[in-house]
Amino acid sequence: MKNLSIILLVAALSFGTVASAQEMTVQEMTVQETTAPETPLPELPEGLEDLFSDEPLAETPEEPARRGGGLPFDLSGFAEGRFGLRLQDDPLQKDISLGEARLQLDAEKSWEGFTLNLVSDFILDPVADDYDIDLERGRGAVDLREANLVFSPLDFVDVKLGRQILTWGTGDLVFINDLFPKDWNSFFIGRDTEYLKAPSDALKVSLFFDAFNVNVVYTPRFDADRFIDGHRVSFFDAMRGGTRGREAPLRDLRPDDWFSDDELAVRLYRSFGAYETALYFYSGYWKSPGGLDPVSGAALFPRLDVYGASMRGPVGAGIGAVELGYYDSADGAASNPLINNSEFRFLVSYEQEIGTEFTAAIQYYLERKLDYDAYLASLPAGLRAEDENRHLITLRLTKLLMNQDLTLSLFNFYSPSDEDGYLRLNVSYKLRDNLRVEAGGNLFYGRFPDSFFGQFEDASNLYTGLRYEF
């Protein structure tokens, strides 16, 4: 309820300020979000624009022409088939890592300043072999991606209410202040990267002022990550001292009371010349399990507050960014080894075009435990202590060929402190404007079977897919 009180206060202040605002036409309201008073950033090299976008992937010029078809609303979507195989034997999982047919329908209807969006996936997935629909965990025959209403009640206010995909921050597949839900199972088994972002059931209010802009996202009931629990990918369970898979997936006790177990995320941002800066605040819970119930063995989601900042802009011939965050974990976390310690997180990145339609991007990420001595003192005998600092370096290489119809992509995570890593490879070829074939791999490696990436070594896989858009 604390978060609900804060958002009501923000809304009251906004509506009070508008008393002197001039009236505006419906047409002006519908375009407000695109005319926000921001200083545009320098353009990124081709192929990197979408990685830092606030919005879902942009339409291609051909898409509007394909919409409609005589229906009273716009309709688009795609049909896709994907297949993947594990490269190593995992006795706790099926040999086939991915085998699904997916149909996505995207319907949009606008009238008098309001826009209704519905995006839903319909899935035939014999690998999961579970068609009971669970919209929170993204399981079953239906995955509702979006169901929201967009409108602009005032000339400086945009509102999106309902299920939606949310993101912000500067990281490329590394997240500090983006505390919206992620789908790590989709990411690891070879679904399209867009499925890394899981939907939120939330209210997003965007306020545009002369000096700065504000995004406020209120989620009335906690939305957790679709985290690795053993259903699709096995993982190392320290309490069991071994690997856990689909026959005994991890149970969790997630906060789920409406308007009590809520979340609040705020971003205040503005540009100084070509540099975009932002301040962040989050109040809610660890998005993936950050604790363990010692009695039931169920995963817990302890309280979490996050305070952060970021800056991004031109550096030399490329684009640089820096982002940091202070993770204030639940009370008592410092001396409780079953609850995540408070942390300081830091990210610095740089990307540049290093050849014709060939871009490179590198990131350094630090995760530091803030109460390390207390953590060591409370650790039960027999459990391996984690390092105080976790270092991570990422490299992305992207090459476009054949008039940009062919895309070659490599993304590698490497942690010198954990001595492990994760290599993502992808080749995508556009057969036609609306037909794309791709293949790739998710390759995990590491020295220890219980390290962050090393525990997933048996989940290494190759996959292929074919998508037809309409």
Coordinates of C-alpha atoms in Angstrom, one line a residue:
M1 CA 0.0 0.0 0.0
K2 CA 3.0 2.3 0.5
N3 CA 3.6 2.2 -3.3
L4 CA 0.0 2.8 -4.0
S5 CA 0.0 5.9 -1.8
I6 CA 3.1 7.3 -3.6
I7 CA 1.6 6.8 -7.0
L8 CA -1.7 8.5 -6.0
L9 CA 0.3 11.4 -4.7
V10 CA 2.2 11.7 -8.0
A11 CA -1.1 11.5 -9.9
A12 CA -2.7 14.2 -7.6
L13 CA 0.3 16.5 -8.2
S14 CA 0.1 16.0 -11.9
F15 CA -3.6 16.8 -12.1
G16 CA -3.1 19.9 -9.9
T17 CA -0.4 21.2 -12.2
V18 CA -2.6 20.9 -15.2
A19 CA -5.2 23.4 -13.9
S20 CA -3.6 26.1 -16.0
A21 CA -2.9 23.9 -19.0
Q22 CA -4.5 24.9 -22.2
E23 CA -7.0 22.6 -24.0
M24 CA -5.7 20.6 -26.8
T25 CA -7.2 18.7 -29.7
V26 CA -7.5 14.9 -29.7
Q27 CA -5.1 14.7 -32.5
E28 CA -2.5 16.6 -30.5
M29 CA -2.9 14.2 -27.6
T30 CA -2.4 11.2 -29.7
V31 CA 1.0 12.4 -30.8
Q32 CA 2.2 13.7 -27.5
E33 CA 4.5 10.9 -26.7
T34 CA 6.4 11.3 -29.9
T35 CA 6.8 15.1 -29.4
A36 CA 8.2 15.0 -25.9
P37 CA 10.7 17.8 -25.3
E38 CA 13.8 15.7 -25.5
T39 CA 17.1 16.4 -27.1
P40 CA 17.7 13.6 -29.6
L41 CA 20.7 11.4 -29.0
P42 CA 23.3 10.7 -31.8
E43 CA 22.3 7.8 -33.9
L44 CA 23.7 4.4 -33.1
P45 CA 25.4 2.2 -35.7
E46 CA 22.9 0.1 -37.7
G47 CA 21.9 -3.0 -35.9
L48 CA 22.2 -1.5 -32.4
E49 CA 19.3 0.8 -32.3
D50 CA 16.7 -1.6 -30.9
L51 CA 19.0 -2.7 -28.0
F52 CA 18.4 0.6 -26.2
S53 CA 14.9 1.4 -27.3
D54 CA 12.3 2.2 -24.7
E55 CA 9.6 0.7 -26.9
P56 CA 9.0 -2.7 -28.5
L57 CA 10.7 -3.3 -31.9
A58 CA 9.6 -0.7 -34.5
E59 CA 7.5 -1.6 -37.4
T60 CA 9.1 -2.0 -40.8
P61 CA 7.6 0.3 -43.5
E62 CA 5.8 -2.7 -45.1
E63 CA 3.8 -3.6 -42.0
P64 CA 1.2 -0.8 -42.0
A65 CA 0.2 -1.8 -45.6
R66 CA -0.3 -5.4 -44.5
R67 CA -2.6 -4.4 -41.6
G68 CA -6.4 -4.3 -41.7
G69 CA -7.6 -6.5 -44.5
G70 CA -11.2 -5.2 -44.1
L71 CA -11.4 -5.9 -40.4
P72 CA -12.7 -3.1 -38.1
F73 CA -9.3 -3.1 -36.4
D74 CA -5.6 -3.5 -37.4
L75 CA -4.4 -7.0 -37.4
S76 CA -0.8 -8.3 -37.8
G77 CA 1.3 -11.1 -36.4
F78 CA 3.5 -14.0 -37.3
A79 CA 3.6 -17.8 -37.5
E80 CA 6.8 -19.5 -36.4
G81 CA 8.3 -22.9 -35.9
R82 CA 11.4 -23.5 -33.7
F83 CA 13.5 -26.6 -33.0
G84 CA 16.5 -27.1 -30.8
L85 CA 18.7 -30.0 -29.5
R86 CA 20.9 -30.2 -26.4
L87 CA 24.6 -30.7 -27.1
Q88 CA 25.2 -32.7 -23.9
D89 CA 23.3 -35.4 -22.0
D90 CA 21.2 -34.0 -19.2
P91 CA 19.4 -37.0 -17.5
L92 CA 17.0 -34.5 -15.9
Q93 CA 15.7 -33.0 -19.2
K94 CA 14.5 -34.1 -22.6
D95 CA 17.1 -34.3 -25.4
I96 CA 15.0 -31.8 -27.5
S97 CA 15.4 -28.4 -25.9
L98 CA 12.9 -26.6 -28.1
G99 CA 10.2 -27.8 -30.4
E100 CA 7.2 -25.5 -30.8
A101 CA 4.9 -23.9 -33.3
R102 CA 3.8 -20.4 -32.4
L103 CA 1.1 -18.1 -33.8
Q104 CA 1.1 -14.5 -32.6
L105 CA -1.9 -12.2 -33.3
D106 CA -1.5 -8.5 -32.8
A107 CA -4.8 -6.5 -32.8
E108 CA -5.0 -2.7 -32.5
K109 CA -8.0 -0.4 -32.4
S110 CA -8.0 3.3 -32.1
W111 CA -10.8 5.7 -31.5
E112 CA -11.1 9.3 -30.2
G113 CA -7.7 9.5 -28.6
F114 CA -7.8 5.9 -27.1
T115 CA -5.9 2.9 -28.5
L116 CA -6.5 -0.7 -27.5
N117 CA -3.7 -3.2 -28.0
L118 CA -4.0 -6.9 -27.8
V119 CA -1.1 -9.2 -28.5
S120 CA -1.3 -12.9 -27.8
D121 CA 0.7 -16.0 -28.6
F122 CA -0.8 -19.4 -29.2
I123 CA 1.6 -22.3 -28.7
L124 CA 1.9 -25.9 -29.5
D125 CA 4.8 -27.2 -27.4
P126 CA 5.3 -31.0 -27.1
V127 CA 8.6 -30.5 -25.2
A128 CA 6.9 -28.8 -22.3
D129 CA 3.8 -31.1 -22.8
D130 CA 1.8 -28.8 -20.6
Y131 CA -1.1 -26.9 -22.1
D132 CA -2.7 -25.6 -18.8
I133 CA -2.6 -21.8 -19.2
D134 CA -0.6 -19.9 -16.6
L135 CA -0.3 -16.3 -17.7
E136 CA 2.0 -15.3 -14.8
R137 CA 4.7 -18.0 -15.5
G138 CA 4.2 -18.0 -19.3
R139 CA 3.2 -21.7 -19.5
G140 CA 0.6 -23.4 -21.5
A141 CA -1.1 -23.0 -24.9
V142 CA -1.6 -19.2 -24.6
D143 CA 0.8 -16.4 -23.6
L144 CA -0.9 -13.1 -23.4
R145 CA 1.9 -10.5 -24.2
E146 CA -0.1 -7.3 -24.2
A147 CA -3.6 -6.2 -23.3
N148 CA -3.6 -2.5 -22.7
L149 CA -5.3 0.9 -23.2
V150 CA -3.3 3.9 -24.2
F151 CA -4.5 7.5 -23.9
S152 CA -3.4 11.0 -23.2
P153 CA -5.7 12.7 -20.6
L154 CA -3.6 15.9 -20.6
D155 CA -1.2 17.5 -23.0
F156 CA 1.8 16.5 -21.0
V157 CA 0.6 13.1 -19.8
D158 CA 0.6 9.7 -21.5
V159 CA -1.1 6.7 -19.8
K160 CA -0.8 3.0 -20.7
L161 CA -2.9 0.7 -18.5
G162 CA -2.9 -3.0 -18.6
R163 CA -0.5 -5.8 -19.6
Q164 CA 2.5 -4.4 -21.4
I165 CA 6.3 -5.0 -22.1
L166 CA 8.4 -2.5 -20.1
T167 CA 12.1 -1.7 -20.3
W168 CA 14.6 1.1 -19.5
G169 CA 18.3 1.4 -18.7
T170 CA 21.5 1.4 -20.8
G171 CA 22.7 -2.2 -20.5
D172 CA 22.8 -4.7 -23.4
L173 CA 21.4 -8.0 -22.0
V174 CA 22.7 -6.8 -18.6
F175 CA 20.2 -5.1 -16.3
I176 CA 20.6 -2.9 -13.2
N177 CA 17.8 -0.5 -13.0
D178 CA 15.5 -2.4 -15.4
L179 CA 13.6 -4.3 -12.8
F180 CA 10.8 -5.4 -15.0
P181 CA 10.2 -9.2 -15.4
K182 CA 12.4 -11.3 -17.7
D183 CA 11.9 -14.7 -19.2
W184 CA 15.3 -16.4 -18.7
N185 CA 14.0 -19.8 -19.9
S186 CA 13.1 -18.3 -23.3
F187 CA 16.5 -16.6 -23.4
F188 CA 18.4 -19.8 -22.7
I189 CA 16.6 -22.3 -24.9
G190 CA 16.7 -20.3 -28.2
R191 CA 13.5 -18.3 -28.6
D192 CA 13.7 -14.9 -30.2
T193 CA 15.4 -12.3 -28.0
E194 CA 12.2 -10.3 -27.8
Y195 CA 10.9 -13.0 -25.5
L196 CA 13.5 -12.2 -22.8
K197 CA 11.1 -9.4 -21.8
A198 CA 8.2 -10.9 -20.0
P199 CA 5.0 -8.8 -19.7
S200 CA 3.9 -6.7 -16.7
D201 CA 0.4 -6.0 -15.5
A202 CA 0.9 -2.4 -14.7
L203 CA -0.1 1.3 -15.0
K204 CA 2.5 3.4 -16.7
V205 CA 2.2 7.2 -16.5
S206 CA 4.6 9.4 -18.5
L207 CA 4.9 13.1 -17.6
F208 CA 6.7 15.5 -19.9
F209 CA 7.9 18.8 -18.5
D210 CA 10.3 21.5 -19.8
A211 CA 13.1 20.7 -17.4
F212 CA 12.8 16.9 -17.2
N213 CA 10.5 13.9 -18.0
V214 CA 9.2 11.3 -15.6
N215 CA 8.0 7.7 -16.0
V216 CA 6.0 6.1 -13.2
V217 CA 5.2 2.4 -13.3
Y218 CA 2.9 1.0 -10.7
T219 CA 2.3 -2.8 -10.6
P220 CA -0.5 -3.6 -8.2
R221 CA 0.6 -7.2 -7.7
F222 CA 4.2 -8.4 -7.9
D223 CA 5.4 -9.7 -11.3
A224 CA 8.3 -12.1 -10.9
D225 CA 10.8 -13.2 -13.5
R226 CA 10.0 -16.3 -15.4
F227 CA 13.2 -17.7 -13.7
I228 CA 15.1 -20.9 -14.1
D229 CA 13.2 -23.4 -11.9
G230 CA 14.1 -26.7 -13.5
H231 CA 11.1 -27.1 -15.8
R232 CA 13.0 -26.3 -19.0
V233 CA 16.6 -25.9 -17.8
S234 CA 18.3 -27.7 -15.0
F235 CA 20.2 -25.8 -12.3
F236 CA 22.5 -26.4 -9.3
D237 CA 20.6 -26.3 -6.0
A238 CA 23.1 -25.6 -3.2
M239 CA 20.7 -26.8 -0.5
R240 CA 20.4 -30.2 -2.2
G241 CA 24.0 -30.2 -3.2
G242 CA 23.1 -31.3 -6.7
T243 CA 21.2 -30.5 -9.9
R244 CA 17.5 -30.0 -10.0
G245 CA 15.4 -30.6 -13.2
R246 CA 12.0 -31.1 -14.6
E247 CA 11.1 -34.1 -12.3
A248 CA 11.5 -31.9 -9.2
P249 CA 11.2 -28.2 -10.2
L250 CA 11.8 -25.5 -7.6
R251 CA 8.7 -24.4 -5.7
D252 CA 8.3 -20.7 -4.8
L253 CA 6.3 -18.6 -2.4
R254 CA 5.8 -15.4 -4.3
P255 CA 4.0 -12.3 -2.9
D256 CA 0.7 -12.1 -4.7
D257 CA -1.8 -9.9 -2.8
W258 CA -3.3 -7.1 -4.9
F259 CA -2.3 -3.6 -3.8
S260 CA -0.3 -4.9 -0.9
D261 CA 2.4 -6.9 -2.6
D262 CA 2.9 -4.2 -5.2
E263 CA 5.8 -2.6 -7.0
L264 CA 6.7 1.0 -7.9
A265 CA 9.3 2.0 -10.5
V266 CA 10.2 5.6 -11.3
R267 CA 12.6 7.1 -13.9
L268 CA 13.4 10.8 -14.0
Y269 CA 15.3 11.7 -17.1
R270 CA 16.5 14.6 -19.3
S271 CA 19.2 15.3 -21.8
F272 CA 22.2 17.6 -21.5
G273 CA 23.2 18.3 -25.1
A274 CA 23.8 14.9 -26.6
Y275 CA 24.0 13.1 -23.3
E276 CA 20.9 11.5 -21.8
T277 CA 20.9 11.2 -18.0
A278 CA 18.4 9.4 -15.8
L279 CA 17.7 8.7 -12.1
Y280 CA 15.9 5.6 -11.0
F281 CA 14.0 4.3 -8.0
Y282 CA 12.4 0.9 -7.5
S283 CA 10.5 -0.5 -4.5
G284 CA 9.3 -4.1 -4.6
Y285 CA 11.0 -7.5 -4.4
W286 CA 13.9 -9.4 -5.9
K287 CA 12.6 -10.4 -9.4
S288 CA 14.2 -13.8 -9.3
P289 CA 14.4 -15.8 -6.1
G290 CA 16.6 -14.0 -3.6
G291 CA 15.9 -16.1 -0.6
L292 CA 15.0 -19.6 0.6
D293 CA 12.5 -20.9 3.2
P294 CA 14.6 -23.2 5.4
V295 CA 11.5 -25.3 6.4
S296 CA 9.7 -25.9 3.1
G297 CA 12.7 -25.3 0.8
A298 CA 10.6 -23.0 -1.3
A299 CA 12.2 -20.0 -3.1
L300 CA 11.4 -16.6 -1.7
F301 CA 11.3 -13.1 -3.1
P302 CA 12.6 -10.8 -0.3
R303 CA 11.9 -7.1 -0.2
L304 CA 14.2 -4.9 -2.3
D305 CA 14.6 -1.2 -2.9
V306 CA 16.9 0.1 -5.6
Y307 CA 18.4 3.6 -6.2
G308 CA 20.2 4.2 -9.5
A309 CA 21.5 6.5 -12.2
S310 CA 22.7 6.4 -15.7
M311 CA 24.3 8.5 -18.5
R312 CA 24.7 7.7 -22.2
G313 CA 26.1 9.7 -25.0
P314 CA 28.9 10.0 -27.7
V315 CA 32.4 9.1 -26.8
G316 CA 35.0 9.4 -29.5
A317 CA 33.7 7.6 -32.6
G318 CA 31.1 5.6 -30.7
I319 CA 28.5 5.6 -28.0
G320 CA 29.4 5.2 -24.3
A321 CA 27.2 4.6 -21.2
V322 CA 27.6 4.2 -17.5
E323 CA 25.0 2.9 -15.1
L324 CA 25.0 2.1 -11.4
G325 CA 22.5 0.9 -8.7
Y326 CA 22.4 0.4 -5.0
Y327 CA 20.4 -2.7 -4.1
D328 CA 19.0 -2.4 -0.5
S329 CA 17.9 -5.9 0.4
A330 CA 15.4 -6.9 3.1
D331 CA 16.0 -6.2 6.8
G332 CA 18.3 -8.8 8.3
A333 CA 19.8 -9.9 5.0
A334 CA 23.3 -9.1 6.1
S335 CA 23.4 -11.9 8.6
N336 CA 21.1 -14.3 6.9
P337 CA 22.9 -16.5 4.3
L338 CA 19.5 -17.6 2.9
I339 CA 18.6 -14.0 1.8
N340 CA 20.5 -12.0 -0.8
N341 CA 23.0 -9.5 0.6
S342 CA 22.6 -5.8 -0.3
E343 CA 24.7 -5.0 -3.4
F344 CA 26.3 -2.3 -5.4
R345 CA 26.1 -2.8 -9.1
F346 CA 28.0 -0.9 -11.8
L347 CA 28.1 -1.1 -15.6
V348 CA 30.1 0.8 -18.2
S349 CA 29.8 0.1 -22.0
Y350 CA 31.0 1.3 -25.3
E351 CA 29.9 0.5 -28.9
Q352 CA 31.3 1.5 -32.2
E353 CA 31.1 0.7 -35.9
I354 CA 34.5 -0.9 -36.7
G355 CA 33.9 -1.7 -40.3
T356 CA 31.3 -1.5 -43.0
E357 CA 28.0 -2.6 -41.4
F358 CA 30.1 -4.3 -38.7
T359 CA 29.7 -3.1 -35.1
A360 CA 31.3 -4.1 -31.8
A361 CA 30.1 -3.4 -28.3
I362 CA 31.8 -4.2 -25.0
Q363 CA 30.6 -4.0 -21.4
Y364 CA 32.1 -4.3 -17.9
Y365 CA 29.8 -5.2 -15.1
L366 CA 30.4 -5.4 -11.3
E367 CA 28.3 -6.9 -8.6
R368 CA 29.6 -6.3 -5.1
K369 CA 28.2 -7.7 -1.8
L370 CA 28.0 -4.8 0.7
D371 CA 27.9 -6.9 3.9
Y372 CA 30.5 -9.5 3.0
D373 CA 32.0 -10.1 6.4
A374 CA 28.5 -10.7 8.0
Y375 CA 27.7 -13.0 5.0
L376 CA 30.8 -15.1 5.6
A377 CA 30.2 -15.3 9.4
S378 CA 26.6 -16.5 8.9
L379 CA 27.4 -19.1 6.1
P380 CA 26.6 -22.7 7.2
A381 CA 29.5 -25.2 7.1
G382 CA 29.8 -27.0 3.9
L383 CA 28.4 -24.3 1.6
R384 CA 30.9 -22.7 -0.8
A385 CA 31.2 -19.0 -0.2
E386 CA 30.5 -16.7 -3.1
D387 CA 33.1 -14.0 -4.0
E388 CA 32.7 -10.5 -2.6
N389 CA 32.9 -9.1 -6.2
R390 CA 31.5 -10.7 -9.3
H391 CA 33.1 -9.3 -12.5
L392 CA 31.5 -9.8 -15.9
I393 CA 32.7 -8.7 -19.4
T394 CA 30.5 -8.9 -22.5
L395 CA 31.3 -8.6 -26.1
R396 CA 28.8 -8.2 -29.0
L397 CA 29.8 -8.4 -32.7
T398 CA 27.2 -7.8 -35.4
K399 CA 27.8 -8.0 -39.1
L400 CA 25.3 -7.3 -41.8
L401 CA 25.7 -8.7 -45.3
M402 CA 23.8 -9.1 -48.6
N403 CA 22.0 -5.8 -48.5
Q404 CA 21.4 -6.4 -44.8
D405 CA 19.3 -9.6 -45.5
L406 CA 21.9 -11.7 -43.7
T407 CA 22.9 -10.9 -40.1
L408 CA 25.7 -12.6 -38.2
S409 CA 25.7 -12.1 -34.4
L410 CA 28.0 -13.1 -31.6
F411 CA 27.4 -12.2 -27.9
N412 CA 29.7 -13.6 -25.2
F413 CA 29.4 -13.2 -21.4
Y414 CA 32.7 -14.0 -19.5
S415 CA 33.2 -13.8 -15.8
P416 CA 36.9 -13.8 -14.7
S417 CA 35.8 -14.1 -11.0
D418 CA 33.5 -17.1 -11.6
E419 CA 35.6 -18.5 -14.3
D420 CA 32.6 -19.2 -16.5
G421 CA 30.8 -17.8 -19.4
Y422 CA 27.9 -18.0 -22.0
L423 CA 28.3 -17.7 -25.7
R424 CA 25.3 -16.8 -27.9
L425 CA 25.6 -17.3 -31.7
N426 CA 23.0 -16.4 -34.3
V427 CA 22.7 -16.3 -38.1
S428 CA 19.5 -14.8 -39.5
Y429 CA 18.6 -14.5 -43.2
K430 CA 15.6 -12.7 -44.7
L431 CA 14.3 -14.8 -47.5
R432 CA 11.6 -12.2 -48.2
D433 CA 10.4 -9.1 -46.5
N434 CA 8.0 -11.2 -44.4
L435 CA 9.9 -14.5 -44.2
R436 CA 13.0 -15.1 -42.1
V437 CA 15.1 -18.2 -41.3
E438 CA 17.6 -18.3 -38.5
A439 CA 19.9 -20.7 -36.6
G440 CA 22.0 -20.3 -33.5
G441 CA 23.4 -21.7 -30.3
N442 CA 23.5 -21.2 -26.6
L443 CA 26.8 -22.5 -25.2
F444 CA 27.5 -22.4 -21.5
Y445 CA 31.0 -23.1 -20.0
G446 CA 32.7 -22.9 -16.6
R447 CA 35.2 -24.4 -14.2
F448 CA 32.7 -25.1 -11.4
P449 CA 29.3 -26.9 -11.6
D450 CA 27.7 -24.4 -9.3
S451 CA 28.8 -21.1 -10.8
F452 CA 26.4 -18.7 -12.4
F453 CA 26.8 -19.9 -16.0
G454 CA 28.7 -23.1 -15.2
Q455 CA 25.6 -24.8 -13.7
F456 CA 23.9 -24.6 -17.1
E457 CA 26.6 -26.4 -19.1
D458 CA 24.3 -29.3 -19.8
A459 CA 21.7 -26.9 -21.2
S460 CA 24.0 -25.9 -24.1
N461 CA 22.0 -26.2 -27.3
L462 CA 21.6 -25.5 -31.0
Y463 CA 18.4 -24.3 -32.5
T464 CA 16.8 -23.2 -35.8
G465 CA 13.6 -21.3 -36.6
L466 CA 11.4 -20.1 -39.5
R467 CA 9.1 -17.1 -39.1
Y468 CA 6.4 -15.8 -41.5
E469 CA 5.0 -12.3 -40.7
F470 CA 1.7 -11.0 -41.9

